[in-house]
Amino acid sequence: MQTASRSGPDSSPASARTPAPSRTGRLPARLLRAAAVFWFVVTALGQLVFATYVAGLYGRATVSGHPELWNKVMPHGYVAGETFFNLVLGLHLTFAFVITVGGLLQLVPAIRRTLPAFHRWTGRAYLATAAIMSVGGLVMVWGRGAAGDLPQHVAISLNALLILTCAAIAWRHARARRLDLHRRWALRLFLAVSGVWFFRVGLMFWIVVNQGPAGFDADSFSGPALTVLAFAVYAIVPLALLEFYLRAQRSRRTVVQYAAAAGIAAATLVTGVGVAAATALMWLPHL
Ligand code: HEM
């Protein structure tokens, strides 16, 4: 989600024609902006921990020449002799780090403002990485098999298609200098790319609030709770919340802005609990 720079009705051409809003009138817009910044800070911290885990576990194993250590976490990891799939997975893991850190850099308004050439080049690299990871992910899921059951495989494949679609549209708008549209599609792309991160954070939130694996079988990693979670985080909830946020930014109805701010704040609390649990139980133990 866009953080500070362009949010709020103050920046729209329509508001330039209307009288300045009262102090109370500006409050919902300020709350909306604060909720978005709050969400971004929690998400950025959580994604940085995830990137550190990826570098610490997979990067260290690869650099030390022990790719079999990838299998400490993955059931479908390194397989001796399967050169093609090992290579696809190795690229996937390397790019997982690049795309996570790169996505966060793209969203920082100060970097876009002060280093536009850097934003353009990292943006191109981000788009290419997103495309390579999605296609590589599809190859692994359908060519070799992956953790989880068929509904989860369908959900993550939908996520890959969303990433490819958002990347293509964001790129076209950037080339045509339609910057407002580019910004919207880049935000959608960021959330689609973050789907795998949301899945891990959502899973740990679910396990913590239920004090165990409720609604799914931990051994086969399948069950209704995981099906719902997968479709929710890969394709529905983050994108729906973003649309609400974008509409609220343009809306003059304070109730819409309050509701969007409350929705984002609630999502941030869920994310924060999930990040804390994932960090403690999933990521830190492997560093
Ligand atoms: C674009 C953002 C993505 C990131 C940052 C990412 C990151 C990762 C990471 C870190 C792992 C290692 C497992 C772990 O330690 O948690 C992994 C494995 C894997 N990823 Fe991705 N991934 C992304 C997208 C995708 C997509 C879109 C697909 C499928 C279409 C996919 C399919 C896989 C598969 C099959 C594995 C092997 C492990 C398994 O059996 O599930 N990934 N990914």
Coordinates of C-alpha atoms and ligand atoms in Angstrom, one line a residue:
M1 CA 0.0 0.0 0.0
Q2 CA 1.2 3.5 -0.7
T3 CA 2.3 5.1 2.4
A4 CA 2.6 8.7 3.0
S5 CA 3.2 10.8 0.0
R6 CA 0.0 11.0 -2.1
S7 CA -2.7 9.9 0.2
G8 CA -5.6 12.0 1.3
P9 CA -8.1 14.1 -0.6
D10 CA -5.8 17.2 -0.3
S11 CA -3.8 16.1 -3.3
S12 CA -6.7 15.6 -5.7
P13 CA -7.6 18.2 -8.4
A14 CA -11.2 18.2 -7.1
S15 CA -10.2 19.3 -3.6
A16 CA -8.2 22.2 -5.1
R17 CA -11.6 23.7 -6.3
T18 CA -13.3 23.3 -2.9
P19 CA -12.8 25.2 0.3
A20 CA -10.2 23.9 2.7
P21 CA -11.7 21.2 4.9
S22 CA -12.2 21.9 8.6
R23 CA -9.9 20.4 11.1
T24 CA -12.5 17.6 11.9
G25 CA -13.0 17.1 8.2
R26 CA -9.3 16.3 7.7
L27 CA -9.3 13.8 10.6
P28 CA -10.6 10.8 8.7
A29 CA -8.0 11.4 5.9
R30 CA -5.2 11.6 8.5
L31 CA -6.4 8.5 10.2
L32 CA -6.5 6.7 6.9
R33 CA -3.0 7.8 6.1
A34 CA -1.8 6.8 9.6
A35 CA -3.4 3.4 9.3
A36 CA -1.6 2.8 5.9
V37 CA 1.8 3.9 7.4
F38 CA 1.2 1.7 10.4
W39 CA 0.4 -1.3 8.1
F40 CA 3.5 -0.6 6.0
V41 CA 5.9 -0.4 8.9
V42 CA 4.6 -3.7 10.4
T43 CA 4.7 -5.4 7.0
A44 CA 8.2 -4.0 6.2
L45 CA 9.6 -5.3 9.5
G46 CA 8.0 -8.7 9.0
Q47 CA 9.2 -9.0 5.4
L48 CA 12.7 -8.0 6.4
V49 CA 12.7 -10.8 9.0
F50 CA 11.5 -13.2 6.3
A51 CA 14.3 -12.0 3.9
T52 CA 16.9 -12.5 6.6
Y53 CA 15.5 -16.0 7.2
V54 CA 15.8 -16.8 3.4
A55 CA 19.4 -15.5 3.3
G56 CA 20.4 -17.1 6.6
L57 CA 18.9 -20.6 5.8
Y58 CA 19.0 -21.0 2.0
G59 CA 21.8 -18.5 1.2
R60 CA 24.2 -20.0 3.7
A61 CA 23.4 -23.5 2.6
T62 CA 24.0 -22.7 -1.0
V63 CA 27.2 -20.7 -0.5
S64 CA 28.6 -23.4 1.7
G65 CA 28.0 -26.0 -1.0
H66 CA 25.3 -27.9 0.9
P67 CA 22.0 -27.5 -1.0
E68 CA 20.7 -30.6 0.8
L69 CA 20.3 -28.3 3.9
W70 CA 17.4 -26.6 2.0
N71 CA 15.4 -29.6 3.1
K72 CA 15.4 -28.6 6.8
V73 CA 12.1 -26.8 6.0
M74 CA 10.9 -27.9 2.6
P75 CA 9.4 -31.3 2.0
H76 CA 10.0 -30.9 -1.8
G77 CA 13.5 -29.4 -1.7
Y78 CA 16.8 -30.5 -3.1
V79 CA 16.8 -33.9 -4.7
A80 CA 20.3 -35.3 -5.8
G81 CA 20.3 -35.9 -9.5
E82 CA 17.3 -33.7 -10.3
T83 CA 19.4 -31.0 -11.9
F84 CA 16.7 -29.0 -13.6
F85 CA 14.3 -28.8 -10.6
N86 CA 17.2 -28.1 -8.2
L87 CA 18.2 -25.2 -10.4
V88 CA 14.7 -23.8 -10.6
L89 CA 14.4 -24.0 -6.8
G90 CA 17.8 -22.5 -6.3
L91 CA 16.8 -19.5 -8.5
H92 CA 13.5 -19.3 -6.7
L93 CA 15.2 -19.0 -3.3
T94 CA 17.7 -16.5 -4.5
F95 CA 15.0 -14.3 -6.1
A96 CA 12.8 -14.7 -3.0
F97 CA 15.3 -12.6 -1.1
V98 CA 15.7 -10.1 -4.0
I99 CA 12.0 -9.6 -4.5
T100 CA 11.2 -9.2 -0.8
V101 CA 13.8 -6.5 -0.2
G102 CA 13.2 -4.9 -3.7
G103 CA 9.5 -4.6 -3.2
L104 CA 9.9 -2.7 0.1
L105 CA 12.4 -0.3 -1.5
Q106 CA 9.9 0.4 -4.3
L107 CA 7.2 1.5 -1.8
V108 CA 9.3 4.0 0.1
P109 CA 8.1 7.4 -1.1
A110 CA 11.4 9.2 -0.3
I111 CA 13.3 6.8 -2.6
R112 CA 10.9 7.4 -5.5
R113 CA 11.1 11.1 -5.0
T114 CA 14.9 11.5 -4.6
L115 CA 16.2 8.6 -6.7
P116 CA 13.8 8.2 -9.6
A117 CA 16.4 6.4 -11.8
F118 CA 17.0 3.9 -9.0
H119 CA 13.3 3.4 -8.7
R120 CA 13.0 2.7 -12.5
W121 CA 15.9 0.2 -12.5
T122 CA 14.9 -1.6 -9.4
G123 CA 11.3 -1.6 -10.7
R124 CA 12.4 -3.3 -14.0
A125 CA 14.4 -5.9 -12.0
Y126 CA 11.4 -6.4 -9.7
L127 CA 9.0 -7.0 -12.6
A128 CA 11.4 -9.5 -14.2
T129 CA 12.0 -11.3 -10.9
A130 CA 8.2 -11.5 -10.2
A131 CA 7.7 -13.1 -13.7
I132 CA 10.6 -15.5 -13.3
M133 CA 9.5 -16.6 -9.8
S134 CA 5.9 -17.1 -10.8
V135 CA 6.7 -19.2 -13.9
G136 CA 9.3 -21.1 -11.9
G137 CA 6.8 -21.7 -9.1
L138 CA 4.2 -23.0 -11.5
V139 CA 6.9 -25.4 -13.0
M140 CA 7.6 -26.7 -9.5
V141 CA 4.0 -27.0 -8.4
W142 CA 2.7 -28.8 -11.5
G143 CA 6.0 -30.5 -12.6
R144 CA 7.3 -31.9 -9.4
G145 CA 4.8 -31.4 -6.6
A146 CA 4.8 -29.1 -3.7
A147 CA 3.7 -28.9 0.0
G148 CA -0.1 -28.9 0.5
D149 CA -3.0 -30.4 -1.4
L150 CA -4.7 -29.7 -4.8
P151 CA -6.8 -26.7 -3.6
Q152 CA -3.7 -25.0 -2.2
H153 CA -1.9 -25.7 -5.5
V154 CA -4.8 -24.1 -7.4
A155 CA -4.8 -21.1 -5.1
I156 CA -1.0 -20.4 -5.4
S157 CA -1.3 -20.9 -9.2
L158 CA -4.0 -18.3 -9.3
N159 CA -1.6 -16.1 -7.3
A160 CA 1.1 -16.6 -9.9
L161 CA -1.3 -15.6 -12.7
L162 CA -2.3 -12.5 -10.7
I163 CA 1.4 -11.6 -10.3
L164 CA 2.0 -11.9 -14.0
T165 CA -1.1 -9.9 -14.9
C166 CA -0.4 -7.1 -12.4
A167 CA 3.3 -7.0 -13.5
A168 CA 2.4 -6.6 -17.2
I169 CA -0.2 -3.9 -16.5
A170 CA 2.0 -2.0 -14.1
W171 CA 4.8 -2.1 -16.6
R172 CA 2.6 -0.8 -19.5
H173 CA 1.3 2.1 -17.5
A174 CA 4.8 3.0 -16.4
R175 CA 6.1 3.0 -20.0
A176 CA 3.2 5.2 -21.0
R177 CA 3.9 7.6 -18.1
R178 CA 0.3 7.0 -16.7
L179 CA 1.7 7.3 -13.2
D180 CA -1.5 7.2 -11.2
L181 CA -2.6 3.9 -12.9
H182 CA 1.0 2.6 -12.6
R183 CA 0.9 3.3 -8.9
R184 CA -2.3 1.4 -8.4
W185 CA -1.2 -1.7 -10.4
A186 CA 2.2 -1.6 -8.7
L187 CA 0.5 -1.7 -5.3
R188 CA -1.7 -4.7 -6.5
L189 CA 1.5 -6.4 -7.7
F190 CA 3.2 -5.8 -4.4
L191 CA 0.3 -7.4 -2.5
A192 CA 0.1 -10.4 -5.0
V193 CA 3.9 -10.9 -4.7
S194 CA 3.5 -10.8 -0.9
G195 CA 0.9 -13.6 -1.1
V196 CA 3.3 -16.3 0.0
W197 CA 4.4 -14.1 3.0
F198 CA 0.8 -13.5 3.9
F199 CA 0.2 -17.2 3.8
R200 CA 3.0 -17.9 6.3
V201 CA 1.9 -15.0 8.6
G202 CA -1.8 -15.9 8.3
L203 CA -1.0 -19.6 9.1
M204 CA 0.9 -18.6 12.2
F205 CA -1.8 -16.2 13.3
W206 CA -4.4 -19.0 12.9
I207 CA -2.2 -21.5 14.9
V208 CA -1.6 -19.1 17.7
V209 CA -5.2 -18.0 18.2
N210 CA -6.4 -21.6 18.1
Q211 CA -3.5 -22.8 20.1
G212 CA -2.7 -25.5 17.6
P213 CA -3.5 -26.6 14.0
A214 CA -7.3 -26.2 13.9
G215 CA -9.2 -27.2 10.8
F216 CA -6.3 -28.9 9.0
D217 CA -4.1 -31.9 9.3
A218 CA -0.5 -30.9 10.2
D219 CA 1.1 -34.0 8.8
S220 CA -0.5 -33.9 5.3
F221 CA -0.7 -30.1 5.5
S222 CA -4.2 -30.2 4.1
G223 CA -7.7 -29.4 5.3
P224 CA -10.5 -26.7 5.0
A225 CA -8.7 -24.1 7.1
L226 CA -5.7 -24.1 4.7
T227 CA -7.9 -24.1 1.6
V228 CA -9.7 -21.0 2.9
L229 CA -6.5 -19.3 4.0
A230 CA -4.8 -20.0 0.7
F231 CA -7.6 -18.4 -1.5
A232 CA -8.0 -15.6 1.0
V233 CA -4.4 -14.5 1.1
Y234 CA -3.2 -15.4 -2.4
A235 CA -6.1 -13.8 -4.3
I236 CA -8.8 -12.1 -2.3
V237 CA -8.4 -10.3 1.1
P238 CA -5.2 -8.1 0.6
L239 CA -6.4 -7.0 -2.9
A240 CA -10.0 -6.3 -1.7
L241 CA -8.6 -4.2 1.2
L242 CA -6.4 -2.3 -1.2
E243 CA -9.4 -1.4 -3.4
F244 CA -11.2 -0.2 -0.3
Y245 CA -8.2 2.0 0.6
L246 CA -7.9 3.4 -2.9
R247 CA -11.6 4.3 -3.0
A248 CA -11.5 5.8 0.5
Q249 CA -8.5 8.0 -0.5
R250 CA -10.7 9.5 -3.3
S251 CA -13.9 9.5 -1.3
R252 CA -15.4 12.6 0.3
R253 CA -17.5 10.5 2.6
T254 CA -15.9 10.5 6.0
V255 CA -17.6 7.3 7.0
V256 CA -15.9 5.5 4.1
Q257 CA -12.5 6.9 5.3
Y258 CA -13.1 5.9 8.9
A259 CA -14.2 2.4 7.8
A260 CA -11.2 1.9 5.6
A261 CA -8.8 3.2 8.4
A262 CA -10.5 0.8 10.8
G263 CA -10.2 -2.1 8.4
I264 CA -6.5 -1.5 7.7
A265 CA -5.8 -1.1 11.4
A266 CA -7.5 -4.4 12.2
A267 CA -5.6 -6.1 9.3
T268 CA -2.4 -4.6 10.8
L269 CA -3.1 -6.1 14.2
V270 CA -3.7 -9.5 12.7
T271 CA -0.5 -9.1 10.6
G272 CA 1.5 -8.0 13.7
V273 CA 0.4 -11.1 15.7
G274 CA 1.2 -13.3 12.7
V275 CA 4.6 -11.7 12.1
A276 CA 5.5 -12.1 15.8
A277 CA 4.5 -15.8 15.8
A278 CA 6.1 -16.5 12.5
T279 CA 9.3 -14.8 13.6
A280 CA 9.5 -16.7 16.9
L281 CA 8.3 -20.2 15.7
M282 CA 9.2 -20.3 12.0
W283 CA 12.0 -18.0 11.0
L284 CA 14.3 -17.3 13.9
P285 CA 14.9 -20.9 14.8
H286 CA 16.5 -21.4 11.4
L287 CA 19.0 -18.6 11.6
Ligands
HEM1 C1 6.8 -14.1 -5.6 C2 6.9 -14.3 -4.3 C3 7.4 -15.6 -3.8 C4 8.3 -15.7 -2.7 C5 9.0 -14.5 -2.0 C6 8.6 -17.1 -2.5 C7 9.4 -17.6 -1.5 C8 9.6 -19.0 -1.3 C9 10.5 -19.5 -0.3 C10 11.2 -18.7 0.8 C11 10.4 -20.8 -0.4 C12 11.1 -21.9 0.6 C13 10.1 -22.4 1.6 C14 10.2 -21.7 2.9 O1 11.3 -21.7 3.5 O2 9.2 -21.1 3.4 C15 9.6 -21.2 -1.5 C16 9.4 -22.4 -2.0 C17 8.5 -22.8 -3.0 N1 7.8 -21.9 -3.7 FE1 7.8 -19.9 -3.6 N2 7.8 -17.8 -3.4 C18 7.1 -16.9 -4.2 C19 6.2 -17.3 -5.1 C20 5.8 -18.5 -5.5 C21 4.8 -18.9 -6.4 C22 3.9 -17.9 -7.1 C23 4.7 -20.2 -6.5 C24 3.8 -21.1 -7.3 C25 3.1 -20.8 -8.4 C26 5.7 -20.8 -5.6 C27 6.1 -22.1 -5.4 C28 7.0 -22.6 -4.6 C29 7.3 -24.0 -4.4 C30 6.7 -25.2 -5.2 C31 8.3 -24.1 -3.5 C32 9.0 -25.4 -2.9 C33 8.5 -25.8 -1.6 C34 7.1 -26.5 -1.6 O3 7.1 -27.7 -1.8 O4 6.1 -25.8 -1.4 N3 6.4 -19.7 -5.0 N4 9.1 -20.0 -2.1

